[in-house]
CSV table of C-alpha atoms in Angstrom, one decimal:
chain,number,residue,atom,x,y,z
C,1,MET,CA,103.6,135.1,149.0
C,2,VAL,CA,101.4,132.6,151.1
C,3,THR,CA,99.9,129.4,151.3
C,4,GLY,CA,98.0,127.8,154.2
C,5,GLN,CA,94.9,126.0,155.2
C,6,GLN,CA,92.8,127.5,152.4
C,7,LYS,CA,92.9,128.0,148.5
C,8,ILE,CA,94.1,131.4,147.0
C,9,THR,CA,90.5,131.9,145.9
C,10,SER,CA,89.2,131.9,149.4
C,11,TRP,CA,91.3,135.3,150.1
C,12,ALA,CA,88.6,137.2,148.5
C,13,ASP,CA,85.9,138.7,150.4
C,14,SER,CA,82.7,136.4,149.7
C,15,THR,CA,80.3,139.3,149.5
C,16,THR,CA,82.5,142.2,147.7
C,17,GLY,CA,84.8,139.9,145.8
C,18,GLU,CA,87.8,141.8,147.0
C,19,PHE,CA,91.2,140.1,148.2
C,20,LYS,CA,92.1,140.1,151.7
C,21,ARG,CA,95.7,139.6,152.7
C,22,GLY,CA,96.1,137.8,155.8
C,23,GLN,CA,98.5,138.8,158.8
C,24,SER,CA,102.0,137.5,159.4
C,25,ALA,CA,101.8,134.9,162.4
C,26,PHE,CA,105.4,135.3,163.7
C,27,ARG,CA,106.5,138.9,164.5
C,28,ASN,CA,109.6,138.2,166.6
C,29,PHE,CA,112.8,140.3,166.3
C,30,ILE,CA,116.5,139.8,166.4
C,31,SER,CA,118.0,142.4,168.5
C,32,LYS,CA,121.6,143.2,169.3
C,33,LYS,CA,120.3,144.6,173.0
C,34,PRO,CA,121.5,142.4,175.8
C,35,GLY,CA,119.6,139.6,176.8
C,36,ALA,CA,117.5,139.5,173.7
C,37,GLU,CA,115.9,136.2,172.9
C,38,PHE,CA,117.1,136.4,169.3
C,39,PRO,CA,120.9,138.0,169.3
C,40,PRO,CA,122.9,138.7,166.2
C,41,GLU,CA,125.0,135.5,165.8
C,42,LYS,CA,126.8,134.3,162.7
C,43,GLY,CA,125.1,130.9,161.4
C,44,ARG,CA,122.2,130.8,163.5
C,45,TYR,CA,119.6,132.0,161.6
C,46,HIS,CA,118.1,130.7,158.4
C,47,LEU,CA,116.4,132.4,155.8
C,48,TYR,CA,113.6,130.3,153.6
C,49,VAL,CA,112.5,132.2,150.5
C,50,SER,CA,111.2,131.7,147.1
C,51,TYR,CA,112.6,133.6,144.0
C,52,ALA,CA,109.4,134.1,142.6
C,53,CYS,CA,107.9,135.9,145.5
C,54,PRO,CA,108.3,139.7,145.7
C,55,TRP,CA,107.9,139.8,149.7
C,56,ALA,CA,110.7,137.2,150.0
C,57,HIS,CA,112.7,139.0,147.4
C,58,ARG,CA,113.2,142.0,149.3
C,59,THR,CA,114.8,140.0,152.2
C,60,LEU,CA,117.4,138.7,149.8
C,61,ILE,CA,118.3,142.2,148.4
C,62,ALA,CA,118.8,143.7,151.9
C,63,ARG,CA,120.8,140.6,152.9
C,64,LYS,CA,123.1,141.2,149.9
C,65,LEU,CA,123.4,144.9,150.4
C,66,LYS,CA,124.3,144.5,154.2
C,67,GLY,CA,126.8,142.0,153.3
C,68,LEU,CA,125.3,139.3,155.5
C,69,GLU,CA,125.6,136.4,152.9
C,70,GLU,CA,128.2,134.6,155.1
C,71,ILE,CA,126.0,135.5,158.6
C,72,ILE,CA,122.7,134.1,157.2
C,73,PRO,CA,122.5,131.4,154.8
C,74,TYR,CA,119.5,130.9,152.8
C,75,THR,CA,117.3,128.1,150.9
C,76,SER,CA,114.9,128.8,147.9
C,77,VAL,CA,112.0,126.6,147.8
C,78,HIS,CA,110.7,125.4,144.3
C,79,TRP,CA,108.7,127.6,142.4
C,80,HIS,CA,105.6,125.4,141.9
C,81,MET,CA,103.2,126.1,144.6
C,82,GLN,CA,100.4,123.6,145.2
C,83,ALA,CA,98.1,121.7,147.7
C,84,LYS,CA,100.7,121.6,150.5
C,85,GLY,CA,102.3,125.0,149.9
C,86,TRP,CA,105.8,125.7,149.1
C,87,ARG,CA,107.9,122.5,148.7
C,88,PHE,CA,111.6,122.0,148.6
C,89,ALA,CA,113.4,121.0,145.2
C,90,THR,CA,114.7,117.7,145.0
C,91,PRO,CA,118.6,116.9,144.5
C,92,ASP,CA,117.8,116.0,140.8
C,93,GLU,CA,116.0,119.2,139.9
C,94,LYS,CA,118.1,121.6,138.2
C,95,LEU,CA,116.6,125.2,138.7
C,96,PRO,CA,118.3,128.5,138.3
C,97,GLY,CA,119.1,130.3,141.2
C,98,GLU,CA,121.7,129.5,144.1
C,99,HIS,CA,120.6,127.4,147.1
C,100,VAL,CA,117.6,126.0,145.3
C,101,GLY,CA,117.3,122.4,146.6
C,102,PRO,CA,116.5,120.4,149.8
C,103,ASP,CA,116.5,121.9,153.3
C,104,PRO,CA,119.7,121.6,154.7
C,105,ILE,CA,118.6,122.2,158.3
C,106,HIS,CA,115.9,119.6,158.1
C,107,PRO,CA,116.8,117.1,155.0
C,108,ASP,CA,113.6,114.8,155.6
C,109,TYR,CA,111.5,118.0,155.2
C,110,THR,CA,109.7,118.2,151.8
C,111,HIS,CA,107.8,121.4,152.3
C,112,LEU,CA,108.0,124.4,154.1
C,113,ARG,CA,104.9,123.7,156.0
C,114,ASP,CA,106.9,120.9,157.9
C,115,ILE,CA,109.1,123.7,159.6
C,116,TYR,CA,105.9,125.7,160.9
C,117,PHE,CA,104.4,122.4,162.4
C,118,GLU,CA,108.0,121.5,164.0
C,119,VAL,CA,107.5,124.7,166.0
C,120,ASP,CA,103.9,124.4,166.3
C,121,PRO,CA,102.1,121.0,165.7
C,122,GLU,CA,98.6,122.6,166.0
C,123,TYR,CA,99.6,125.4,163.7
C,124,LYS,CA,96.9,126.8,161.7
C,125,GLY,CA,97.9,129.7,159.8
C,126,ARG,CA,99.7,130.3,156.6
C,127,PHE,CA,103.0,128.8,155.3
C,128,THR,CA,104.8,131.9,154.1
C,129,VAL,CA,107.9,133.2,152.5
C,130,PRO,CA,110.3,134.7,153.9
C,131,THR,CA,110.6,132.6,156.8
C,132,LEU,CA,113.3,133.4,159.1
C,133,TYR,CA,114.4,130.4,161.2
C,134,ASP,CA,116.3,130.3,164.6
C,135,VAL,CA,118.4,126.9,164.0
C,136,LYS,CA,119.6,127.0,167.8
C,137,GLN,CA,116.2,127.2,169.3
C,138,LYS,CA,114.2,125.8,166.5
C,139,LYS,CA,112.0,128.4,166.4
C,140,ILE,CA,110.7,130.9,163.7
C,141,VAL,CA,111.8,134.3,164.2
C,142,SER,CA,109.7,136.0,161.8
C,143,ASN,CA,107.5,135.5,158.5
C,144,GLU,CA,107.2,139.3,158.0
C,145,SER,CA,109.4,140.6,155.2
C,146,SER,CA,109.2,144.3,156.5
C,147,ASP,CA,110.4,143.4,159.9
C,148,ILE,CA,113.1,141.2,158.6
C,149,LEU,CA,114.2,144.1,156.5
C,150,ARG,CA,114.7,146.1,159.4
C,151,MET,CA,116.7,143.4,161.4
C,152,PHE,CA,118.7,143.1,158.4
C,153,TYR,CA,119.5,147.0,158.6
C,154,THR,CA,121.1,147.3,161.8
C,155,GLU,CA,120.9,144.4,164.1
C,156,PHE,CA,124.1,142.7,162.6
C,157,ASP,CA,126.0,145.7,162.2
C,158,ASP,CA,128.4,145.0,165.3
C,159,ILE,CA,129.7,141.8,163.5
C,160,LEU,CA,129.6,143.2,160.0
C,161,PRO,CA,133.0,144.7,158.3
C,162,GLU,CA,132.9,148.6,158.4
C,163,GLU,CA,132.2,148.6,154.5
C,164,TYR,CA,128.7,147.1,155.3
C,165,LYS,CA,127.9,148.4,158.7
C,166,LYS,CA,127.7,152.0,157.3
C,167,VAL,CA,125.4,151.0,154.6
C,168,ASP,CA,122.3,152.7,155.5
C,169,LEU,CA,119.1,151.9,154.0
C,170,PHE,CA,116.6,153.6,156.3
C,171,PRO,CA,118.6,156.7,157.2
C,172,GLN,CA,117.2,159.0,159.9
C,173,HIS,CA,116.7,162.2,157.9
C,174,LEU,CA,114.4,160.3,155.5
C,175,HIS,CA,112.6,158.2,158.0
C,176,GLU,CA,109.4,160.4,157.7
C,177,GLU,CA,109.6,160.4,153.5
C,178,ILE,CA,110.0,156.6,153.4
C,179,GLU,CA,107.3,155.3,155.9
C,180,SER,CA,105.0,157.9,153.8
C,181,THR,CA,106.1,156.4,150.8
C,182,ASN,CA,106.1,152.7,151.9
C,183,GLY,CA,102.4,153.3,153.1
C,184,TRP,CA,100.7,154.2,149.5
C,185,THR,CA,103.6,151.8,147.9
C,186,TYR,CA,102.4,148.9,149.6
C,187,ASN,CA,98.9,149.3,149.7
C,188,ASP,CA,98.5,150.5,145.9
C,189,ILE,CA,101.4,148.8,144.2
C,190,ASN,CA,102.8,146.0,146.1
C,191,ASN,CA,99.5,144.5,147.0
C,192,GLY,CA,97.7,146.3,144.5
C,193,VAL,CA,98.8,144.1,141.7
C,194,TYR,CA,97.3,141.1,144.0
C,195,LYS,CA,93.9,142.9,144.5
C,196,CYS,CA,93.6,143.1,141.1
C,197,GLY,CA,94.5,139.9,140.2
C,198,PHE,CA,92.8,137.9,142.9
C,199,ALA,CA,89.6,140.0,142.4
C,200,SER,CA,86.8,137.8,142.2
C,201,THR,CA,84.2,140.3,140.7
C,202,GLN,CA,84.4,142.8,137.9
C,203,GLU,CA,83.6,145.5,140.6
C,204,ALA,CA,86.6,144.5,142.9
C,205,TYR,CA,89.1,144.2,140.1
C,206,GLU,CA,88.3,147.7,138.6
C,207,SER,CA,88.0,149.3,141.8
C,208,ALA,CA,91.9,147.9,142.7
C,209,MET,CA,93.1,149.1,139.3
C,210,THR,CA,92.4,152.7,139.6
C,211,PRO,CA,94.6,153.3,142.6
C,212,LEU,CA,97.1,151.0,141.0
C,213,PHE,CA,97.6,153.0,138.0
C,214,ALA,CA,97.2,156.3,140.1
C,215,SER,CA,100.2,155.4,142.3
C,216,LEU,CA,102.4,154.0,139.5
C,217,ALA,CA,101.8,157.4,137.8
C,218,ARG,CA,102.7,159.0,141.3
C,219,ALA,CA,106.0,157.0,141.3
C,220,GLU,CA,106.6,157.6,137.8
C,221,SER,CA,106.3,161.6,138.3
C,222,HIS,CA,108.7,161.4,141.8
C,223,LEU,CA,111.4,159.8,139.6
C,224,ALA,CA,111.1,162.2,136.6
C,225,ALA,CA,111.2,165.0,138.6
C,226,GLN,CA,114.8,164.3,139.8
C,227,ALA,CA,118.0,163.7,138.5
C,228,HIS,CA,118.9,161.0,141.0
C,229,LEU,CA,119.5,157.4,140.5
C,230,TYR,CA,117.6,156.1,143.2
C,231,TYR,CA,114.0,157.0,144.7
C,232,PHE,CA,115.5,159.2,147.4
C,233,GLY,CA,118.9,160.7,146.2
C,234,ASN,CA,122.1,159.0,144.9
C,235,THR,CA,122.1,156.0,147.6
C,236,ILE,CA,119.9,153.1,147.8
C,237,THR,CA,117.1,152.9,150.5
C,238,GLU,CA,114.3,150.9,151.4
C,239,ALA,CA,111.9,152.8,149.0
C,240,ASP,CA,114.1,151.3,146.2
C,241,ILE,CA,114.0,147.6,147.6
C,242,ARG,CA,110.3,147.7,148.3
C,243,LEU,CA,109.2,149.3,144.8
C,244,PHE,CA,111.5,147.2,142.8
C,245,THR,CA,110.2,143.9,143.6
C,246,THR,CA,106.8,144.6,142.1
C,247,ILE,CA,108.3,146.7,139.0
C,248,ILE,CA,110.6,143.8,138.1
C,249,ARG,CA,107.6,141.4,137.8
C,250,PHE,CA,105.2,143.8,136.3
C,251,ASP,CA,105.7,143.2,132.8
C,252,PRO,CA,106.6,139.6,132.6
C,253,VAL,CA,103.7,138.8,135.0
C,254,TYR,CA,101.2,141.2,136.1
C,255,VAL,CA,100.1,142.7,133.0
C,256,GLN,CA,99.2,139.3,131.8
C,257,HIS,CA,98.5,137.3,134.7
C,258,PHE,CA,97.0,139.7,137.0
C,259,LYS,CA,95.4,141.7,134.2
C,260,CYS,CA,97.0,144.9,135.1
C,261,ASN,CA,97.1,145.9,131.5
C,262,ILE,CA,96.1,149.8,131.2
C,263,ARG,CA,99.8,150.3,130.6
C,264,ASP,CA,103.2,148.4,130.8
C,265,ILE,CA,106.2,149.8,132.5
C,266,ARG,CA,108.5,149.3,129.3
C,267,SER,CA,106.3,151.6,127.0
C,268,GLY,CA,104.1,153.3,129.5
C,269,PHE,CA,106.5,154.7,132.6
C,270,PRO,CA,109.5,155.7,131.0
C,271,ALA,CA,111.2,157.0,134.5
C,272,LEU,CA,110.1,153.8,136.3
C,273,HIS,CA,111.5,151.9,133.6
C,274,LYS,CA,114.8,153.7,133.6
C,275,TRP,CA,114.9,153.3,137.1
C,276,VAL,CA,114.2,149.5,137.5
C,277,ARG,CA,116.8,148.8,134.6
C,278,HIS,CA,119.7,150.7,136.3
C,279,LEU,CA,119.0,148.9,139.7
C,280,TYR,CA,119.0,145.3,137.9
C,281,TRP,CA,121.8,145.9,135.4
C,282,THR,CA,124.2,148.0,137.6
C,283,VAL,CA,123.5,146.7,141.3
C,284,PRO,CA,124.6,142.8,142.1
C,285,ALA,CA,122.0,142.7,144.8
C,286,PHE,CA,119.1,143.4,142.5
C,287,HIS,CA,120.2,141.6,139.3
C,288,ASP,CA,121.8,138.3,141.4
C,289,THR,CA,118.5,137.7,143.1
C,290,THR,CA,116.1,138.2,140.3
C,291,GLN,CA,115.3,134.9,138.6
C,292,PHE,CA,112.6,135.2,135.6
C,293,GLU,CA,112.0,131.4,135.4
C,294,HIS,CA,110.9,131.1,138.9
C,295,ILE,CA,108.8,134.1,138.7
C,296,LYS,CA,106.9,133.5,135.3
C,297,ARG,CA,106.6,129.8,135.9
C,298,HIS,CA,105.3,130.2,139.4
C,299,TYR,CA,102.5,132.6,139.0
C,300,THR,CA,101.4,130.8,135.8
C,301,ARG,CA,101.4,127.4,136.8
C,302,SER,CA,100.7,127.7,140.6
C,303,HIS,CA,97.5,129.9,140.3
C,304,THR,CA,95.1,127.5,138.3
C,305,GLN,CA,92.1,129.3,139.4
C,306,ILE,CA,93.4,132.1,137.3
C,307,ASN,CA,94.9,130.0,134.4
C,308,PRO,CA,93.7,126.6,134.6
C,309,PRO,CA,95.5,125.2,131.6
C,310,SER,CA,98.9,126.5,133.4
C,311,ILE,CA,100.3,127.8,130.2
C,312,THR,CA,103.4,130.1,130.6
C,313,PRO,CA,103.3,133.1,128.2
C,314,VAL,CA,106.5,133.1,126.2
C,315,GLY,CA,106.3,137.2,126.1
C,316,PRO,CA,107.2,139.9,126.8
C,317,LEU,CA,110.7,139.6,125.3
C,318,PRO,CA,113.2,140.2,126.7
C,319,ASP,CA,112.1,140.0,130.5
C,320,ILE,CA,113.9,143.2,131.0
C,321,PHE,CA,115.6,145.7,128.5
C,322,PRO,CA,119.3,146.6,128.6
C,323,GLU,CA,119.8,150.1,129.7
C,324,ASP,CA,120.5,151.3,126.4
C,325,GLU,CA,117.4,150.1,124.3
C,326,GLU,CA,113.9,150.8,124.4
C,327,VAL,CA,110.6,149.2,122.6
C,328,GLU,CA,110.0,150.2,119.1
C,329,ALA,CA,107.1,152.3,120.1
C,330,VAL,CA,108.9,154.2,122.4
C,331,LYS,CA,112.0,154.6,119.9
C,332,ALA,CA,109.9,156.1,117.5
C,333,ALA,CA,108.1,158.4,119.7
C,334,MET,CA,111.8,159.6,120.7
C,335,GLY,CA,112.6,160.4,116.9
C,336,GLY,CA,114.7,157.3,117.0
C,337,LYS,CA,116.7,158.4,119.7
C,338,LYS,CA,117.8,155.8,122.6
């Protein structure tokens, strides 16, 4: 989720109306190699996120799965993104979720952008979450979620307890399959919902909808064809993390707000629905980092070019079904069986 010098509507190509996502400006890497500029150290780095943002959500999930809670603290911004971008919540604002409040590193800063200007007073890029900040050097390490994920997987292992060191979210024998899946999942699903939602012409919108739902069907077929709990077997991998943060937002936000409405997950993709509920209800790293209030209010009240009156829909209800319940139409199709 990004903010910078331009409004979100300017992300669409002025000729084609297609949404164009900008590139991350900071691509440094924490490394345990001797002499690295950014070595792994407890308490040295601070992670800035938004509970609303699927890209930032990825890093919170990986952080918890790898047991990095005491090593890398974090702060979540307020869900409301306005002209100056993400702002920090004030002490009197009572928002759900942990660590939603003022910036503990820079108590006088009101917006995430203040950190970017501290690092570079002439900065002209985007102010993004996640942002991984080096407190010691006062530098931004990275604002690219995929890179931050990979840092969390391995670079802190030498200072982790054995139980977390052995958590392998990008196993060697699955590298090729995960990377291949990442390609179409990112382009057609993770970014695909934004291509639909931020399209400024009918043609651009429809051209994004086709690959989005084709790739959702592809993921559905993959999950339906196996008896495993997760995307690639019986252990969680990066593929689960990267897909989850879009699927968990799909029914509450993307169906309505981004007009991704050919089918919803709960009634149209049974294998995806089973998979996302299992992760949410049984794995704390997924459940505890998901905040539906932040998600629903951010999209519907920050994107005023899509929703000018900033009305947040009440439904769908519930935000996510329990594992043993289905929507009425699905129960009827199953002959009343759950």
